[in-house]
Short mmCIF file of C-alpha atoms in Angstrom, two decimals:
data_model
loop_
_atom_site.label_atom_id
_atom_site.label_comp_id
_atom_site.label_asym_id
_atom_site.label_seq_id
_atom_site.Cartn_x
_atom_site.Cartn_y
_atom_site.Cartn_z
CA MET A 22 -68.28 -6.45 24.03
CA GLU A 23 -66.35 -3.21 24.51
CA ALA A 24 -63.98 -4.95 26.86
CA LYS A 25 -63.15 -7.58 24.27
CA ASN A 26 -62.59 -4.94 21.54
CA SER A 27 -60.38 -2.99 23.97
CA GLY A 28 -58.45 -6.25 24.75
CA ASP A 29 -58.05 -7.10 21.15
CA LEU A 30 -56.90 -3.43 20.49
CA ASN A 31 -54.31 -3.75 23.41
CA GLU A 32 -53.09 -7.11 22.08
CA ALA A 33 -52.66 -5.64 18.54
CA ILE A 34 -50.75 -2.66 19.94
CA THR A 35 -48.55 -5.04 21.83
CA ASN A 36 -47.86 -7.07 18.78
CA ILE A 37 -47.22 -4.07 16.62
CA ARG A 38 -44.71 -2.87 19.37
CA LEU A 39 -42.97 -6.23 19.65
CA GLN A 40 -42.66 -6.25 15.86
CA TYR A 41 -41.25 -2.71 15.76
CA GLU A 42 -38.72 -3.50 18.50
CA ARG A 43 -37.57 -6.55 16.71
CA ALA A 44 -37.15 -4.56 13.44
CA VAL A 45 -35.20 -1.97 15.37
CA GLN A 46 -33.04 -4.61 16.95
CA LYS A 47 -32.40 -6.23 13.61
CA SER A 48 -31.62 -2.99 12.01
CA ARG A 49 -29.25 -2.16 14.80
CA GLU A 50 -27.39 -5.52 14.46
CA ASP A 51 -27.26 -5.22 10.73
CA THR A 52 -25.83 -1.73 11.04
CA GLU A 53 -23.24 -2.72 13.62
CA ALA A 54 -22.21 -5.65 11.59
CA TRP A 55 -21.75 -3.53 8.50
CA TYR A 56 -19.68 -0.94 10.33
CA GLN A 57 -17.54 -3.55 11.88
CA ASN A 58 -16.98 -5.03 8.41
CA LYS A 59 -15.99 -1.71 7.10
CA PHE A 60 -13.78 -1.02 10.07
CA ASP A 61 -11.99 -4.38 9.64
CA ASN A 62 -11.51 -3.82 5.90
CA ILE A 63 -10.11 -0.38 6.45
CA THR A 64 -7.82 -1.63 9.20
CA ALA A 65 -6.50 -4.35 6.92
CA GLU A 66 -5.91 -1.73 4.24
CA VAL A 67 -4.16 0.46 6.63
CA THR A 68 -1.91 -2.33 7.67
CA GLN A 69 -1.09 -3.26 4.00
CA ASN A 70 -0.41 0.29 3.16
CA THR A 71 1.84 0.82 6.15
CA GLU A 72 3.83 -2.48 5.19
CA ALA A 73 4.03 -1.10 1.63
CA LEU A 74 5.21 2.46 2.76
CA GLN A 75 7.95 0.82 5.05
CA ALA A 76 9.01 -1.42 2.11
CA GLY A 77 9.27 1.77 -0.15
CA LYS A 78 11.20 3.56 2.50
CA THR A 79 13.78 0.68 2.90
CA GLU A 80 14.04 0.51 -0.86
CA LEU A 81 14.62 4.19 -1.28
CA ASN A 82 17.31 4.07 1.41
CA GLU A 83 19.04 1.21 -0.31
CA LEU A 84 18.82 3.08 -3.69
CA ARG A 85 20.30 6.09 -1.95
CA ARG A 86 23.20 4.18 -0.57
CA GLN A 87 23.79 2.65 -4.16
CA LYS A 88 23.68 6.15 -5.62
CA GLN A 89 26.20 7.36 -3.20
CA SER A 90 28.57 4.51 -3.90
CA LEU A 91 28.25 5.04 -7.49
CA GLU A 92 29.04 8.73 -7.26
CA ILE A 93 32.14 7.78 -5.16
CA ASP A 94 33.09 5.30 -7.90
CA LEU A 95 32.59 7.97 -10.62
CA GLN A 96 34.59 10.56 -8.71
CA ALA A 97 37.52 8.02 -8.35
CA LEU A 98 37.29 7.31 -12.09
CA HIS A 99 37.33 11.02 -12.94
CA ASN A 100 40.50 11.22 -10.80
CA MET A 101 41.98 8.33 -12.56
CA VAL A 102 41.28 10.01 -15.85
CA ARG A 103 42.78 13.23 -14.74
CA GLN A 104 45.98 11.54 -13.33
CA HIS A 105 46.35 9.61 -16.66
CA SER A 106 45.86 12.77 -18.58
CA ASP A 107 48.41 14.62 -16.62
CA LEU A 108 50.94 11.68 -17.05
CA ALA A 109 50.21 11.77 -20.78
CA ASP A 110 50.75 15.54 -20.96
CA MET A 111 54.01 15.13 -18.98
CA ARG A 112 55.29 12.53 -21.44
CA ILE A 113 54.55 14.64 -24.43
CA VAL A 114 56.39 17.60 -22.95
#
């Protein structure tokens, strides 16, 4: 009788161990899947932000070129006004 109880106890311990190992394995797989999903989401976000940053830099450079061009145009207009003013002053004199 004692041998039978001992066998039942060993079988129960073995079953508990198997259940525990399955639970550990499932937990490990779930955790790895969760981290992989987070990593993929962060990677996609980094890619998107990098593209947005590059687009912003490109736009900024274009706006700087436009500003420089407008400043040159403005300077040319100031020079024209000064020349016309000088001509008007010469005609008055």
